[in-house]
Short mmCIF file of C-alpha atoms in Angstrom, two decimals:
data_model
loop_
_atom_site.label_atom_id
_atom_site.label_comp_id
_atom_site.label_asym_id
_atom_site.label_seq_id
_atom_site.Cartn_x
_atom_site.Cartn_y
_atom_site.Cartn_z
CA MET A 1 51.29 31.13 131.86
CA GLN A 2 53.65 29.84 134.57
CA ARG A 3 55.05 33.03 136.53
CA GLU A 4 56.80 31.51 139.51
CA THR A 5 59.60 29.15 139.85
CA LEU A 6 59.47 25.97 142.03
CA LEU A 7 62.23 25.48 144.60
CA LEU A 8 62.71 21.82 145.34
CA ASN A 9 65.08 20.75 148.01
CA ALA A 10 66.64 17.35 148.40
CA THR A 11 63.49 16.00 150.23
CA ASP A 12 61.25 17.25 147.60
CA VAL A 13 63.37 15.65 144.77
CA LYS A 14 63.45 12.27 146.54
CA GLN A 15 59.69 12.33 147.36
CA ASN A 16 58.82 13.01 143.73
CA ALA A 17 61.07 10.80 142.02
CA PRO A 18 59.10 7.50 141.97
CA MET A 19 61.55 4.86 140.38
CA ALA A 20 58.76 3.30 138.47
CA GLU A 21 58.53 6.55 136.37
CA VAL A 22 62.31 7.67 136.52
CA VAL A 23 63.55 4.44 135.00
CA PRO A 24 61.29 4.74 131.76
CA ALA A 25 61.96 8.37 131.57
CA ILE A 26 65.75 7.59 131.36
CA GLU A 27 65.00 4.93 128.89
CA ASP A 28 63.15 7.52 126.73
CA ALA A 29 66.30 9.96 127.20
CA PHE A 30 68.67 7.23 125.77
CA ALA A 31 66.35 6.61 122.91
CA ALA A 32 65.95 10.26 122.10
CA PHE A 33 69.73 10.80 122.20
CA GLN A 34 70.25 7.94 119.86
CA ARG A 35 67.56 9.03 117.36
CA GLY A 36 69.08 12.51 117.28
CA ASP A 37 66.12 14.06 119.05
CA ALA A 38 68.43 15.53 121.84
CA GLN A 39 71.12 18.04 122.22
CA MET A 40 73.72 17.58 124.77
CA PRO A 41 76.82 19.86 124.39
CA ALA A 42 79.99 18.44 125.89
CA LYS A 43 80.27 18.73 129.61
CA SER A 44 82.43 21.93 130.43
CA TYR A 45 84.96 22.33 133.20
CA ILE A 46 86.29 25.23 135.25
CA GLU A 47 89.40 24.00 137.16
CA LEU A 48 90.05 25.61 140.44
CA PRO A 49 93.29 24.11 141.80
CA GLN A 50 93.72 26.76 144.35
CA TYR A 51 90.64 25.26 146.04
CA ASN A 52 91.23 21.69 145.08
CA GLY A 53 88.03 21.72 143.06
CA ASP A 54 86.20 22.27 139.87
CA PHE A 55 82.78 23.23 138.33
CA ARG A 56 81.16 21.32 135.59
CA SER A 57 78.29 22.53 133.47
CA MET A 58 75.92 19.94 132.05
CA PRO A 59 73.21 21.41 129.59
CA ALA A 60 70.75 19.28 127.57
CA TYR A 61 67.42 19.27 125.67
CA LEU A 62 65.57 16.22 124.64
CA ASP A 63 62.28 15.47 122.82
CA ALA A 64 60.82 12.13 124.03
CA GLY A 65 57.71 12.31 121.66
CA THR A 66 55.11 12.96 124.16
CA TRP A 67 57.22 15.36 126.28
CA ASP A 68 60.21 17.60 125.88
CA ALA A 69 62.33 19.18 128.43
CA ALA A 70 65.49 21.33 128.88
CA GLY A 71 67.68 22.17 131.72
CA ILE A 72 71.43 22.55 132.92
CA LYS A 73 73.06 21.10 135.97
CA TRP A 74 75.93 23.07 137.71
CA VAL A 75 77.92 20.60 139.58
CA ASN A 76 81.26 20.44 141.38
CA VAL A 77 84.05 18.27 143.01
CA HIS A 78 85.66 20.06 145.89
CA THR A 79 87.93 17.48 147.74
CA ASP A 80 88.60 19.45 150.76
CA ASN A 81 84.93 20.30 151.56
CA ARG A 82 84.32 17.44 153.91
CA ASP A 83 87.28 18.02 156.12
CA ASN A 84 87.68 21.77 156.04
CA PHE A 85 84.03 23.06 155.76
CA ASP A 86 81.67 20.21 156.82
CA LEU A 87 80.17 20.32 153.41
CA PRO A 88 79.71 17.42 150.74
CA THR A 89 82.53 16.86 148.17
CA VAL A 90 80.02 17.14 145.49
CA LEU A 91 77.21 19.72 145.41
CA GLY A 92 74.75 20.43 142.46
CA THR A 93 71.92 22.64 141.27
CA MET A 94 69.70 21.89 138.47
CA ILE A 95 67.87 24.54 136.46
CA TYR A 96 64.78 23.12 134.81
CA SER A 97 63.37 25.20 132.02
CA ASP A 98 60.30 25.40 129.72
CA PRO A 99 61.91 24.62 126.21
CA GLU A 100 59.10 26.96 124.59
CA THR A 101 59.43 30.05 126.61
CA ALA A 102 62.77 29.47 128.39
CA PHE A 103 60.85 30.27 131.74
CA PRO A 104 62.84 28.75 134.77
CA LEU A 105 60.15 26.31 135.94
CA ALA A 106 62.26 24.94 138.74
CA ILE A 107 65.55 24.94 140.65
CA LEU A 108 66.17 21.47 142.12
CA ASP A 109 68.81 20.00 144.39
CA GLY A 110 71.37 18.35 141.98
CA ARG A 111 72.69 15.86 144.27
CA GLU A 112 69.52 13.92 145.03
CA LEU A 113 68.79 14.30 141.38
CA THR A 114 72.10 12.70 140.34
CA MET A 115 71.41 9.80 142.75
CA GLN A 116 68.05 9.14 141.46
CA ARG A 117 69.03 9.23 137.66
CA THR A 118 72.30 7.31 138.21
CA GLY A 119 70.34 4.26 139.71
CA ALA A 120 67.70 4.60 137.06
CA ALA A 121 70.41 4.44 134.30
CA ALA A 122 71.69 1.10 135.81
CA ALA A 123 68.35 -0.18 135.91
CA VAL A 124 67.72 0.35 132.14
CA ALA A 125 71.02 -1.20 131.44
CA THR A 126 70.17 -4.13 133.66
CA ASP A 127 66.76 -4.46 132.08
CA TYR A 128 68.29 -5.00 128.52
CA LEU A 129 71.62 -6.93 129.45
CA ALA A 130 71.11 -8.99 132.65
CA ILE A 131 69.82 -12.41 132.56
CA PRO A 132 66.00 -12.50 132.54
CA ASP A 133 65.68 -14.09 135.87
CA ALA A 134 68.62 -12.31 137.82
CA SER A 135 67.82 -12.53 141.51
CA SER A 136 70.95 -11.62 143.16
CA LEU A 137 72.63 -8.13 143.27
CA GLY A 138 76.06 -7.32 144.37
CA ILE A 139 76.93 -3.71 145.35
CA VAL A 140 80.55 -2.73 145.71
CA GLY A 141 80.60 0.48 147.56
CA ALA A 142 77.97 1.47 150.20
CA GLY A 143 77.86 5.14 149.83
CA VAL A 144 74.94 7.37 148.87
CA GLN A 145 74.81 5.98 145.29
CA SER A 146 74.40 2.34 146.38
CA TYR A 147 70.79 3.06 147.69
CA THR A 148 69.36 4.07 144.49
CA GLN A 149 71.11 1.23 142.56
CA LEU A 150 69.18 -1.36 144.64
CA GLU A 151 65.86 0.85 144.52
CA ALA A 152 66.09 1.05 140.71
CA ILE A 153 67.44 -2.37 139.76
CA SER A 154 64.67 -4.04 141.93
CA GLN A 155 62.05 -2.45 139.45
CA VAL A 156 63.46 -4.45 136.58
CA ARG A 157 64.51 -7.70 138.07
CA PRO A 158 63.06 -9.94 140.75
CA ILE A 159 66.11 -9.19 143.13
CA GLU A 160 65.85 -11.33 146.36
CA THR A 161 69.53 -11.41 147.63
CA VAL A 162 71.73 -8.54 147.88
CA VAL A 163 75.45 -8.68 148.93
CA VAL A 164 77.02 -5.23 149.83
CA ALA A 165 80.85 -4.87 150.21
CA ASP A 166 82.58 -1.89 151.55
CA ARG A 167 85.73 -1.09 153.57
CA ASP A 168 83.55 0.91 155.94
CA ASP A 169 81.57 -1.33 158.34
CA THR A 170 79.35 1.38 159.43
CA ARG A 171 78.15 2.25 155.98
CA VAL A 172 77.49 -1.37 155.33
CA ALA A 173 75.54 -1.71 158.46
CA GLU A 174 73.39 1.37 157.54
CA PHE A 175 72.72 -0.06 154.15
CA ILE A 176 71.56 -3.40 155.50
CA GLU A 177 69.33 -1.60 158.10
CA ALA A 178 67.71 0.47 155.28
CA PHE A 179 66.77 -2.54 153.34
CA ASP A 180 66.66 -5.69 155.49
CA THR A 181 62.92 -5.76 155.56
CA GLU A 182 62.68 -5.92 151.84
CA PHE A 183 65.51 -8.07 150.75
CA ASP A 184 67.86 -10.79 151.98
CA VAL A 185 70.76 -8.23 152.18
CA HIS A 186 74.03 -9.01 154.01
CA ALA A 187 77.59 -7.81 154.11
CA GLY A 188 80.06 -9.77 151.99
CA SER A 189 83.43 -9.55 150.28
CA VAL A 190 84.22 -7.81 146.98
CA SER A 191 84.41 -11.43 145.44
CA ASP A 192 81.13 -12.42 146.97
CA ALA A 193 79.32 -9.33 145.39
CA ALA A 194 81.05 -10.02 141.94
CA GLY A 195 79.55 -13.43 141.74
CA CYS A 196 76.01 -12.15 141.80
CA ASP A 197 73.76 -12.18 138.68
CA VAL A 198 74.04 -8.40 138.63
CA LEU A 199 76.94 -6.31 140.00
CA SER A 200 76.96 -2.55 140.54
CA THR A 201 80.36 -0.80 141.34
CA VAL A 202 80.04 2.64 142.93
CA THR A 203 83.45 3.55 144.13
CA PRO A 204 86.01 6.25 143.22
CA VAL A 205 89.04 3.95 143.01
CA GLU A 206 91.77 4.20 140.41
CA ASP A 207 93.30 0.74 141.11
CA PRO A 208 90.91 -1.97 140.03
CA ILE A 209 89.22 -3.89 142.90
CA ILE A 210 86.96 -6.18 141.16
CA PRO A 211 89.05 -9.46 140.05
CA ARG A 212 88.30 -11.34 136.99
CA GLU A 213 87.99 -14.67 138.53
CA ALA A 214 85.32 -13.68 140.86
CA VAL A 215 82.68 -12.51 138.27
CA GLY A 216 80.18 -14.93 137.40
CA ASP A 217 80.06 -16.42 133.95
CA HIS A 218 76.89 -14.45 132.96
CA THR A 219 77.20 -11.49 135.44
CA HIS A 220 75.84 -8.02 134.25
CA ILE A 221 78.14 -5.35 135.61
CA ASN A 222 76.97 -1.60 135.92
CA ALA A 223 80.34 0.15 136.23
CA MET A 224 79.00 3.54 137.61
CA GLY A 225 82.13 4.71 139.63
CA ALA A 226 84.54 5.98 137.08
CA ASP A 227 83.88 9.59 136.15
CA ALA A 228 87.36 11.11 135.87
CA PRO A 229 90.51 10.22 134.02
CA GLY A 230 92.32 7.53 135.78
CA LYS A 231 89.44 6.00 137.64
CA HIS A 232 89.12 2.13 137.04
CA GLU A 233 87.13 -0.21 139.16
CA LEU A 234 87.35 -3.47 137.07
CA ALA A 235 90.21 -5.76 136.33
CA ASP A 236 91.45 -5.37 132.83
CA GLU A 237 90.56 -8.81 131.92
CA ILE A 238 86.99 -8.21 132.62
CA LEU A 239 86.86 -5.55 130.02
CA PHE A 240 88.84 -7.55 127.60
CA ASP A 241 86.24 -10.49 127.94
CA ALA A 242 83.02 -8.63 128.33
CA MET A 243 80.46 -7.23 125.95
CA ILE A 244 80.83 -3.47 126.54
CA ILE A 245 77.96 -1.18 126.26
CA ILE A 246 78.57 2.59 126.91
CA ASP A 247 76.35 5.62 127.55
CA ASP A 248 78.35 8.29 125.49
CA HIS A 249 81.62 7.72 123.45
CA GLU A 250 83.37 10.84 124.22
CA GLN A 251 82.63 10.75 127.85
CA THR A 252 83.54 7.12 128.46
CA THR A 253 86.75 7.16 126.45
CA HIS A 254 87.64 10.34 128.44
CA SER A 255 86.56 9.54 131.93
CA GLY A 256 84.63 6.31 132.06
CA GLU A 257 85.59 2.69 133.15
CA ILE A 258 87.33 2.17 129.89
CA ASN A 259 89.33 5.26 129.93
CA VAL A 260 92.65 3.82 131.36
CA LEU A 261 92.64 0.94 128.74
CA TRP A 262 91.50 3.34 126.00
CA GLN A 263 94.32 5.81 126.49
CA ALA A 264 96.82 3.00 126.78
CA ASN A 265 95.54 1.69 123.30
CA GLN A 266 94.50 -1.63 124.75
CA LEU A 267 90.93 -0.98 123.96
CA ASP A 268 89.77 0.51 120.75
CA GLU A 269 86.57 0.85 118.62
CA SER A 270 86.15 -2.72 118.02
CA ASP A 271 86.01 -3.45 121.74
CA ILE A 272 82.90 -1.15 122.16
CA ASN A 273 79.76 -3.34 121.25
CA ALA A 274 77.24 -0.44 121.32
CA SER A 275 75.73 2.43 123.04
CA ILE A 276 72.76 1.96 125.45
CA GLY A 277 70.70 4.07 123.14
CA GLU A 278 71.39 1.52 120.29
CA VAL A 279 70.25 -1.29 122.68
CA VAL A 280 67.16 0.48 123.85
CA LEU A 281 66.10 1.03 120.12
CA ASN A 282 67.01 -2.58 119.24
CA GLN A 283 69.83 -1.33 116.89
CA HIS A 284 71.85 -3.89 118.97
CA GLN A 285 70.52 -7.06 120.46
CA GLY A 286 71.99 -6.63 123.81
CA ARG A 287 72.34 -10.02 125.64
CA ASP A 288 71.55 -13.29 123.91
CA GLN A 289 72.06 -16.87 124.87
CA LYS A 290 75.77 -16.74 123.95
CA THR A 291 76.52 -13.60 126.01
CA GLY A 292 78.90 -14.10 129.03
CA ILE A 293 79.87 -10.98 131.15
CA SER A 294 78.23 -7.60 130.05
CA VAL A 295 79.47 -4.28 131.28
CA PHE A 296 77.39 -0.99 131.25
CA ASP A 297 80.05 1.87 131.18
CA SER A 298 78.15 4.73 132.72
CA THR A 299 79.43 8.29 133.08
CA GLY A 300 76.25 10.15 133.64
CA LEU A 301 74.61 12.32 131.02
CA ALA A 302 72.96 15.61 131.12
CA ILE A 303 69.81 14.21 129.31
CA GLN A 304 69.43 11.91 132.43
CA ASP A 305 69.33 14.94 134.59
CA VAL A 306 66.80 16.63 132.43
CA ALA A 307 64.39 13.51 132.12
CA THR A 308 64.58 12.93 135.93
CA ALA A 309 63.80 16.83 136.71
CA HIS A 310 60.89 16.39 134.18
CA VAL A 311 59.41 13.54 136.26
CA VAL A 312 60.11 15.42 139.64
CA TYR A 313 58.69 18.64 138.57
CA GLU A 314 55.43 17.07 137.26
CA HIS A 315 54.94 15.15 140.50
CA ALA A 316 55.91 18.08 142.78
CA CYS A 317 53.25 20.37 140.87
CA ALA A 318 50.70 17.57 141.28
CA ASN A 319 51.58 17.08 144.84
CA GLY A 320 51.76 20.78 145.97
CA ASN A 321 55.31 20.06 147.14
CA GLY A 322 58.21 22.72 147.01
CA TYR A 323 58.41 26.37 147.45
CA ASN A 324 57.05 28.62 144.72
CA PHE A 325 58.87 32.03 144.37
CA ASP A 326 58.81 34.96 142.11
CA LEU A 327 62.45 34.69 140.71
CA LEU A 328 61.92 37.15 137.76
CA GLY A 329 59.99 39.66 139.65
CA PHE A 330 56.62 39.36 137.83
CA ALA A 331 54.52 39.72 140.94
CA GLY A 332 52.04 42.44 140.37
CA ALA A 333 53.09 42.83 136.71
CA ASP A 334 49.77 41.61 135.34
#
């Protein structure tokens, strides 16, 4: 029986999260959630206005059939961290547990885990919703999330050309340098990015920055940035015209890309075409020859964190990575 807990830092998580396995694990998680083989209580918040921050707890269990997994991510948003403490605005810690015994198998860096699973979720949606021969990818926002968007989406489509748009020229240059040996990647305007076969938006804006007229006739959009009430990356007309696929009804209507129009009663149930779980299980056909623009409204689910932690833990154990420690004080107990 496992007696030690594995500590996995950001480097360990990244090294043990092969996208070729994380993407299907996220697909399995969406399917389990839709089948009813997952438990995912609503994300809970602790508001800390005196520190300009908050804590969020994200627990989940899922049974994918050939494996099951459980865990909880403890994450935050503290807007003063960068300027006042030289710390990231968002931190996170994942506790990954054995569902049978509740033993804490691993404690993982939650920031890297979030990046990996967010990219993988976009890849699952792209696989089902983008045109089959999609070869160009636009990315708006060149922050940390942009990297795994390209890494994951290129697993499911033959991406050749990448257009990246960001107000920060340094971040754009760093992104290009990271990928210019693998792809034809170059800087462009938001409109240039929006005209690609696939578009991923990974910004925190509250005023839409993607204009309707710039989006291609059959572009698939991964709307990844909105994660709080008021955030909104896409022009209203895009959402009015698009096939909308969501990850979770409660989260997307509260804090996803559709939240602003939903609260204003400009979108309702009839405007949501399906959940990504329904698409994965073929309960909704996803894209067909008549589909124009498609939008995946992703808020990020705890089941994604658990599924990714499962992949990372299995690989870390096989590769001898991380640091084992006796969290529960069992040393010498036998």
